[in-house]
Amino acid sequence: MEMGIRENLERVKERIARAAQSVGRDPGEILLVAVSKTVEPERILEAVEAGVTDLGENRVQEARAKIEQLGKVARWHLVGTLQRNKAKYAVRLFDMIQSVDSVPLVLELEKRAAKEGRTVPVLIEVKTSPEETKHGVAPEEVDELVDRILEAEHLVFKGLMTIAPFVEDPELARPSFCLLRNIKERLENRGVLVEHLSMGMSGDFEVAIQEGATMVRIGTAIFGSRNY
Ligand SMILES: *Cc1c(COP(=O)(O)O)cnc(C)c1O
């Protein structure tokens, strides 16, 4: 039998705390983003009532319907690939866009954010594994993208995001997280502040925390398996 959202959330929080403590980190520096894609609004609200402060969605259209129904019950993060023609809605709807992956997208977001009179915090999505299906920029392209974001008046560079390869053994995801941390260190050596490393999902978040995650994006472990 599947446990309730509240119980699942408590369990996840305990696991976050344990993972942080295993490497001497303060669990308070890790933000839990509950990924609510495919989850109905009623159950999202249940998670919010149980203490979730940040929600992640991967599609603009789906998020739009939910945000219109539920309102700003939490901070909404876009964690899925963003097409340029949806940039206008994305800057209106989301408190953070975690999936910035090209210069043209940066320019479009800047234009739209300026028009809306908004300032949008963003993360760069980095491809940290060779899997064909993964989105994101190559590690060697991160610097240029950071520079373009820093030039954009209505975007605020907040850090890096990655999706590790889907593997049975979470240890096999570690190189991916380690690479993202190395890119953060490289940027900081250039004087660029990298506040967030968004990495770790239901299957691998403990390893991500050991490698320095400040945001974990967790769906299944909170809401149960998704029915598409
Ligand atoms: C779906 C999704 C998650 C959450 O995945 P789970 O394995 O269900 O925890 C995290 N990040 C992104 C980008 C996603 O699309």
PDB file of C-alpha atoms in Angstrom, residues 13-225:
ATOM      1  CA  LYS A  13      13.148  14.977   4.946  1.00  0.00           C
ATOM      2  CA  GLU A  14      14.722  12.443   7.287  1.00  0.00           C
ATOM      3  CA  ARG A  15      16.732  11.007   4.433  1.00  0.00           C
ATOM      4  CA  ILE A  16      17.875  14.509   3.400  1.00  0.00           C
ATOM      5  CA  ALA A  17      18.980  15.190   6.970  1.00  0.00           C
ATOM      6  CA  ARG A  18      20.852  11.914   7.229  1.00  0.00           C
ATOM      7  CA  ALA A  19      22.613  12.427   3.899  1.00  0.00           C
ATOM      8  CA  ALA A  20      23.656  15.951   4.914  1.00  0.00           C
ATOM      9  CA  GLN A  21      24.935  14.780   8.267  1.00  0.00           C
ATOM     10  CA  SER A  22      26.928  11.983   6.625  1.00  0.00           C
ATOM     11  CA  VAL A  23      29.206  14.638   5.112  1.00  0.00           C
ATOM     12  CA  GLY A  24      28.993  17.186   7.927  1.00  0.00           C
ATOM     13  CA  ARG A  25      26.552  19.515   6.159  1.00  0.00           C
ATOM     14  CA  ASP A  26      23.678  21.425   7.720  1.00  0.00           C
ATOM     15  CA  PRO A  27      20.374  19.951   6.404  1.00  0.00           C
ATOM     16  CA  GLY A  28      18.946  23.475   6.607  1.00  0.00           C
ATOM     17  CA  GLU A  29      20.984  24.509   3.570  1.00  0.00           C
ATOM     18  CA  ILE A  30      19.167  22.024   1.318  1.00  0.00           C
ATOM     19  CA  LEU A  31      15.918  23.132  -0.296  1.00  0.00           C
ATOM     20  CA  LEU A  32      13.383  20.480  -1.198  1.00  0.00           C
ATOM     21  CA  VAL A  33      11.562  21.102  -4.483  1.00  0.00           C
ATOM     22  CA  ALA A  34       8.584  18.751  -4.740  1.00  0.00           C
ATOM     23  CA  VAL A  35       8.175  17.870  -8.412  1.00  0.00           C
ATOM     24  CA  SER A  36       4.437  17.825  -9.052  1.00  0.00           C
ATOM     25  CA  LYS A  37       4.253  17.075 -12.784  1.00  0.00           C
ATOM     26  CA  THR A  38       1.198  14.892 -13.573  1.00  0.00           C
ATOM     27  CA  VAL A  39      -0.005  15.306  -9.968  1.00  0.00           C
ATOM     28  CA  GLU A  40      -3.542  16.693  -9.558  1.00  0.00           C
ATOM     29  CA  PRO A  41      -4.007  20.054  -7.832  1.00  0.00           C
ATOM     30  CA  GLU A  42      -5.766  18.513  -4.802  1.00  0.00           C
ATOM     31  CA  ARG A  43      -2.737  16.360  -4.023  1.00  0.00           C
ATOM     32  CA  ILE A  44      -0.346  19.237  -4.629  1.00  0.00           C
ATOM     33  CA  LEU A  45      -2.280  21.213  -2.051  1.00  0.00           C
ATOM     34  CA  GLU A  46      -1.939  18.314   0.366  1.00  0.00           C
ATOM     35  CA  ALA A  47       1.833  18.526  -0.018  1.00  0.00           C
ATOM     36  CA  VAL A  48       1.752  22.286   0.569  1.00  0.00           C
ATOM     37  CA  GLU A  49      -0.323  21.771   3.704  1.00  0.00           C
ATOM     38  CA  ALA A  50       2.258  19.233   4.857  1.00  0.00           C
ATOM     39  CA  GLY A  51       5.001  21.854   4.549  1.00  0.00           C
ATOM     40  CA  VAL A  52       6.219  21.917   0.941  1.00  0.00           C
ATOM     41  CA  THR A  53       7.364  25.449   0.044  1.00  0.00           C
ATOM     42  CA  ASP A  54       8.666  24.850  -3.486  1.00  0.00           C
ATOM     43  CA  LEU A  55       7.040  23.004  -6.390  1.00  0.00           C
ATOM     44  CA  GLY A  56       8.626  21.891  -9.661  1.00  0.00           C
ATOM     45  CA  GLU A  57       6.835  21.458 -12.976  1.00  0.00           C
ATOM     46  CA  ASN A  58       8.313  20.396 -16.283  1.00  0.00           C
ATOM     47  CA  ARG A  59       5.749  21.723 -18.760  1.00  0.00           C
ATOM     48  CA  VAL A  60       4.614  25.302 -19.103  1.00  0.00           C
ATOM     49  CA  GLN A  61       1.040  24.485 -20.185  1.00  0.00           C
ATOM     50  CA  GLU A  62       0.439  22.042 -17.365  1.00  0.00           C
ATOM     51  CA  ALA A  63       1.940  24.400 -14.820  1.00  0.00           C
ATOM     52  CA  ARG A  64      -0.121  27.284 -16.092  1.00  0.00           C
ATOM     53  CA  ALA A  65      -3.394  25.473 -15.455  1.00  0.00           C
ATOM     54  CA  LYS A  66      -2.290  24.492 -11.955  1.00  0.00           C
ATOM     55  CA  ILE A  67      -0.955  27.915 -11.029  1.00  0.00           C
ATOM     56  CA  GLU A  68      -4.170  29.534 -12.255  1.00  0.00           C
ATOM     57  CA  GLN A  69      -6.161  27.137 -10.110  1.00  0.00           C
ATOM     58  CA  LEU A  70      -3.987  27.054  -6.987  1.00  0.00           C
ATOM     59  CA  GLY A  71      -2.263  30.441  -7.111  1.00  0.00           C
ATOM     60  CA  LYS A  72       1.001  31.218  -5.381  1.00  0.00           C
ATOM     61  CA  VAL A  73       0.627  28.587  -2.681  1.00  0.00           C
ATOM     62  CA  ALA A  74       4.349  27.885  -3.024  1.00  0.00           C
ATOM     63  CA  ARG A  75       7.277  29.003  -5.171  1.00  0.00           C
ATOM     64  CA  TRP A  76       6.986  27.434  -8.629  1.00  0.00           C
ATOM     65  CA  HIS A  77      10.096  26.209 -10.431  1.00  0.00           C
ATOM     66  CA  LEU A  78      10.294  25.265 -14.088  1.00  0.00           C
ATOM     67  CA  VAL A  79      12.492  22.158 -14.229  1.00  0.00           C
ATOM     68  CA  GLY A  80      11.692  20.926 -17.759  1.00  0.00           C
ATOM     69  CA  THR A  81      13.008  22.027 -21.129  1.00  0.00           C
ATOM     70  CA  LEU A  82      11.724  25.434 -22.163  1.00  0.00           C
ATOM     71  CA  GLN A  83      10.932  26.250 -25.758  1.00  0.00           C
ATOM     72  CA  ARG A  84      11.533  29.821 -26.795  1.00  0.00           C
ATOM     73  CA  ASN A  85       7.931  30.342 -27.845  1.00  0.00           C
ATOM     74  CA  LYS A  86       6.828  29.668 -24.249  1.00  0.00           C
ATOM     75  CA  ALA A  87       9.290  32.111 -22.684  1.00  0.00           C
ATOM     76  CA  LYS A  88       6.602  34.758 -22.303  1.00  0.00           C
ATOM     77  CA  TYR A  89       4.489  32.495 -20.094  1.00  0.00           C
ATOM     78  CA  ALA A  90       7.476  31.109 -18.258  1.00  0.00           C
ATOM     79  CA  VAL A  91       8.595  34.528 -16.994  1.00  0.00           C
ATOM     80  CA  ARG A  92       5.051  35.283 -15.857  1.00  0.00           C
ATOM     81  CA  LEU A  93       4.423  32.010 -14.096  1.00  0.00           C
ATOM     82  CA  PHE A  94       7.624  30.837 -12.466  1.00  0.00           C
ATOM     83  CA  ASP A  95       9.665  32.030  -9.507  1.00  0.00           C
ATOM     84  CA  MET A  96      12.705  30.272 -10.894  1.00  0.00           C
ATOM     85  CA  ILE A  97      13.602  28.809 -14.287  1.00  0.00           C
ATOM     86  CA  GLN A  98      16.027  25.925 -13.792  1.00  0.00           C
ATOM     87  CA  SER A  99      16.439  24.807 -17.398  1.00  0.00           C
ATOM     88  CA  VAL A 100      18.223  27.611 -19.264  1.00  0.00           C
ATOM     89  CA  ASP A 101      20.310  25.907 -21.947  1.00  0.00           C
ATOM     90  CA  SER A 102      21.080  28.268 -24.832  1.00  0.00           C
ATOM     91  CA  VAL A 103      22.026  31.837 -25.693  1.00  0.00           C
ATOM     92  CA  PRO A 104      18.892  32.393 -27.825  1.00  0.00           C
ATOM     93  CA  LEU A 105      16.767  31.319 -24.844  1.00  0.00           C
ATOM     94  CA  VAL A 106      18.619  33.763 -22.573  1.00  0.00           C
ATOM     95  CA  LEU A 107      17.954  36.593 -25.027  1.00  0.00           C
ATOM     96  CA  GLU A 108      14.276  35.690 -25.344  1.00  0.00           C
ATOM     97  CA  LEU A 109      13.808  35.399 -21.577  1.00  0.00           C
ATOM     98  CA  GLU A 110      15.500  38.752 -21.058  1.00  0.00           C
ATOM     99  CA  LYS A 111      13.246  40.389 -23.637  1.00  0.00           C
ATOM    100  CA  ARG A 112      10.094  38.884 -22.133  1.00  0.00           C
ATOM    101  CA  ALA A 113      11.080  39.583 -18.542  1.00  0.00           C
ATOM    102  CA  ALA A 114      11.801  43.213 -19.421  1.00  0.00           C
ATOM    103  CA  LYS A 115       8.399  43.513 -21.060  1.00  0.00           C
ATOM    104  CA  GLU A 116       6.692  42.031 -17.999  1.00  0.00           C
ATOM    105  CA  GLY A 117       8.728  44.227 -15.683  1.00  0.00           C
ATOM    106  CA  ARG A 118       9.982  41.144 -13.856  1.00  0.00           C
ATOM    107  CA  THR A 119      13.360  39.934 -12.666  1.00  0.00           C
ATOM    108  CA  VAL A 120      13.691  36.178 -12.980  1.00  0.00           C
ATOM    109  CA  PRO A 121      16.156  33.962 -11.106  1.00  0.00           C
ATOM    110  CA  VAL A 122      17.598  31.281 -13.394  1.00  0.00           C
ATOM    111  CA  LEU A 123      19.788  28.187 -13.310  1.00  0.00           C
ATOM    112  CA  ILE A 124      21.785  26.810 -16.217  1.00  0.00           C
ATOM    113  CA  GLU A 125      21.031  23.187 -17.027  1.00  0.00           C
ATOM    114  CA  VAL A 126      24.256  21.318 -17.687  1.00  0.00           C
ATOM    115  CA  LYS A 127      24.590  18.020 -19.480  1.00  0.00           C
ATOM    116  CA  THR A 128      26.855  16.047 -17.174  1.00  0.00           C
ATOM    117  CA  SER A 129      26.531  12.613 -18.753  1.00  0.00           C
ATOM    118  CA  PRO A 130      26.851  11.368 -22.329  1.00  0.00           C
ATOM    119  CA  GLU A 131      23.284   9.988 -22.500  1.00  0.00           C
ATOM    120  CA  GLU A 132      21.607  11.148 -25.700  1.00  0.00           C
ATOM    121  CA  THR A 133      18.308  11.954 -24.029  1.00  0.00           C
ATOM    122  CA  LYS A 134      19.695  14.524 -21.618  1.00  0.00           C
ATOM    123  CA  HIS A 135      19.181  18.200 -22.230  1.00  0.00           C
ATOM    124  CA  GLY A 136      21.479  20.953 -21.160  1.00  0.00           C
ATOM    125  CA  VAL A 137      24.643  22.699 -22.276  1.00  0.00           C
ATOM    126  CA  ALA A 138      28.016  21.024 -22.455  1.00  0.00           C
ATOM    127  CA  PRO A 139      30.296  21.830 -19.498  1.00  0.00           C
ATOM    128  CA  GLU A 140      32.635  23.837 -21.736  1.00  0.00           C
ATOM    129  CA  GLU A 141      29.743  26.082 -22.841  1.00  0.00           C
ATOM    130  CA  VAL A 142      28.677  27.081 -19.346  1.00  0.00           C
ATOM    131  CA  ASP A 143      30.998  30.084 -19.032  1.00  0.00           C
ATOM    132  CA  GLU A 144      29.655  31.817 -22.097  1.00  0.00           C
ATOM    133  CA  LEU A 145      26.081  31.274 -21.019  1.00  0.00           C
ATOM    134  CA  VAL A 146      26.838  32.623 -17.544  1.00  0.00           C
ATOM    135  CA  ASP A 147      28.296  35.765 -19.109  1.00  0.00           C
ATOM    136  CA  ARG A 148      25.176  36.295 -21.215  1.00  0.00           C
ATOM    137  CA  ILE A 149      22.942  35.890 -18.158  1.00  0.00           C
ATOM    138  CA  LEU A 150      25.077  38.302 -16.140  1.00  0.00           C
ATOM    139  CA  GLU A 151      24.647  40.844 -18.940  1.00  0.00           C
ATOM    140  CA  ALA A 152      20.860  40.413 -18.919  1.00  0.00           C
ATOM    141  CA  GLU A 153      19.316  43.052 -16.685  1.00  0.00           C
ATOM    142  CA  HIS A 154      16.146  41.099 -15.910  1.00  0.00           C
ATOM    143  CA  LEU A 155      17.706  37.710 -15.239  1.00  0.00           C
ATOM    144  CA  VAL A 156      19.583  36.742 -12.097  1.00  0.00           C
ATOM    145  CA  PHE A 157      22.121  33.950 -12.300  1.00  0.00           C
ATOM    146  CA  LYS A 158      21.560  31.647  -9.328  1.00  0.00           C
ATOM    147  CA  GLY A 159      23.443  28.502 -10.225  1.00  0.00           C
ATOM    148  CA  LEU A 160      23.484  25.173 -12.020  1.00  0.00           C
ATOM    149  CA  MET A 161      21.127  22.259 -12.519  1.00  0.00           C
ATOM    150  CA  THR A 162      21.670  18.755 -13.842  1.00  0.00           C
ATOM    151  CA  ILE A 163      19.841  15.487 -14.371  1.00  0.00           C
ATOM    152  CA  ALA A 164      22.059  12.488 -13.713  1.00  0.00           C
ATOM    153  CA  PRO A 165      21.790   9.342 -15.816  1.00  0.00           C
ATOM    154  CA  PHE A 166      19.000   7.009 -14.735  1.00  0.00           C
ATOM    155  CA  VAL A 167      20.850   4.143 -13.134  1.00  0.00           C
ATOM    156  CA  GLU A 168      19.940   1.373 -10.739  1.00  0.00           C
ATOM    157  CA  ASP A 169      22.843   2.091  -8.400  1.00  0.00           C
ATOM    158  CA  PRO A 170      22.854   5.755  -7.278  1.00  0.00           C
ATOM    159  CA  GLU A 171      26.632   5.562  -6.838  1.00  0.00           C
ATOM    160  CA  LEU A 172      26.837   5.535 -10.638  1.00  0.00           C
ATOM    161  CA  ALA A 173      25.266   9.016 -10.670  1.00  0.00           C
ATOM    162  CA  ARG A 174      28.035  10.437  -8.469  1.00  0.00           C
ATOM    163  CA  PRO A 175      30.416  11.434 -11.312  1.00  0.00           C
ATOM    164  CA  SER A 176      27.654  13.578 -12.769  1.00  0.00           C
ATOM    165  CA  PHE A 177      27.109  15.465  -9.495  1.00  0.00           C
ATOM    166  CA  CYS A 178      30.824  15.742  -8.939  1.00  0.00           C
ATOM    167  CA  LEU A 179      31.231  17.330 -12.370  1.00  0.00           C
ATOM    168  CA  LEU A 180      28.544  19.924 -11.610  1.00  0.00           C
ATOM    169  CA  ARG A 181      30.308  20.804  -8.352  1.00  0.00           C
ATOM    170  CA  ASN A 182      33.595  21.179 -10.230  1.00  0.00           C
ATOM    171  CA  ILE A 183      31.961  23.606 -12.671  1.00  0.00           C
ATOM    172  CA  LYS A 184      30.657  25.613  -9.714  1.00  0.00           C
ATOM    173  CA  GLU A 185      34.173  25.781  -8.283  1.00  0.00           C
ATOM    174  CA  ARG A 186      35.559  26.844 -11.641  1.00  0.00           C
ATOM    175  CA  LEU A 187      33.008  29.677 -11.843  1.00  0.00           C
ATOM    176  CA  GLU A 188      33.687  30.773  -8.287  1.00  0.00           C
ATOM    177  CA  ASN A 189      37.396  30.963  -9.081  1.00  0.00           C
ATOM    178  CA  ARG A 190      36.374  33.495 -11.728  1.00  0.00           C
ATOM    179  CA  GLY A 191      34.458  35.457  -9.095  1.00  0.00           C
ATOM    180  CA  VAL A 192      30.973  34.305 -10.154  1.00  0.00           C
ATOM    181  CA  LEU A 193      28.734  33.480  -7.205  1.00  0.00           C
ATOM    182  CA  VAL A 194      26.990  30.112  -7.608  1.00  0.00           C
ATOM    183  CA  GLU A 195      24.335  29.996  -4.938  1.00  0.00           C
ATOM    184  CA  HIS A 196      22.595  26.814  -6.024  1.00  0.00           C
ATOM    185  CA  LEU A 197      23.398  23.354  -7.272  1.00  0.00           C
ATOM    186  CA  SER A 198      20.075  21.762  -8.193  1.00  0.00           C
ATOM    187  CA  MET A 199      20.785  18.052  -8.414  1.00  0.00           C
ATOM    188  CA  GLY A 200      19.329  14.824  -7.095  1.00  0.00           C
ATOM    189  CA  MET A 201      15.969  13.143  -7.726  1.00  0.00           C
ATOM    190  CA  SER A 202      14.083  10.346  -5.935  1.00  0.00           C
ATOM    191  CA  GLY A 203      16.588   7.683  -6.950  1.00  0.00           C
ATOM    192  CA  ASP A 204      19.825   9.529  -6.247  1.00  0.00           C
ATOM    193  CA  PHE A 205      19.319  12.570  -3.998  1.00  0.00           C
ATOM    194  CA  GLU A 206      21.412  11.293  -1.105  1.00  0.00           C
ATOM    195  CA  VAL A 207      24.498  11.012  -3.320  1.00  0.00           C
ATOM    196  CA  ALA A 208      23.740  14.470  -4.770  1.00  0.00           C
ATOM    197  CA  ILE A 209      23.626  15.943  -1.260  1.00  0.00           C
ATOM    198  CA  GLN A 210      26.959  14.350  -0.436  1.00  0.00           C
ATOM    199  CA  GLU A 211      28.355  16.079  -3.534  1.00  0.00           C
ATOM    200  CA  GLY A 212      27.015  19.497  -2.559  1.00  0.00           C
ATOM    201  CA  ALA A 213      23.400  19.811  -3.774  1.00  0.00           C
ATOM    202  CA  THR A 214      21.573  22.823  -2.332  1.00  0.00           C
ATOM    203  CA  MET A 215      18.305  21.899  -4.062  1.00  0.00           C
ATOM    204  CA  VAL A 216      16.910  18.433  -4.609  1.00  0.00           C
ATOM    205  CA  ARG A 217      13.996  17.854  -6.991  1.00  0.00           C
ATOM    206  CA  ILE A 218      11.857  15.014  -5.752  1.00  0.00           C
ATOM    207  CA  GLY A 219       8.664  13.677  -7.312  1.00  0.00           C
ATOM    208  CA  THR A 220       8.044   9.959  -6.947  1.00  0.00           C
ATOM    209  CA  ALA A 221       9.291   9.613  -3.380  1.00  0.00           C
ATOM    210  CA  ILE A 222       6.688  12.188  -2.302  1.00  0.00           C
ATOM    211  CA  PHE A 223       3.718  11.681  -4.628  1.00  0.00           C
ATOM    212  CA  GLY A 224       4.175   8.020  -5.624  1.00  0.00           C
ATOM    213  CA  SER A 225       4.654   6.758  -9.170  1.00  0.00           C
TER     214      SER A 225
END
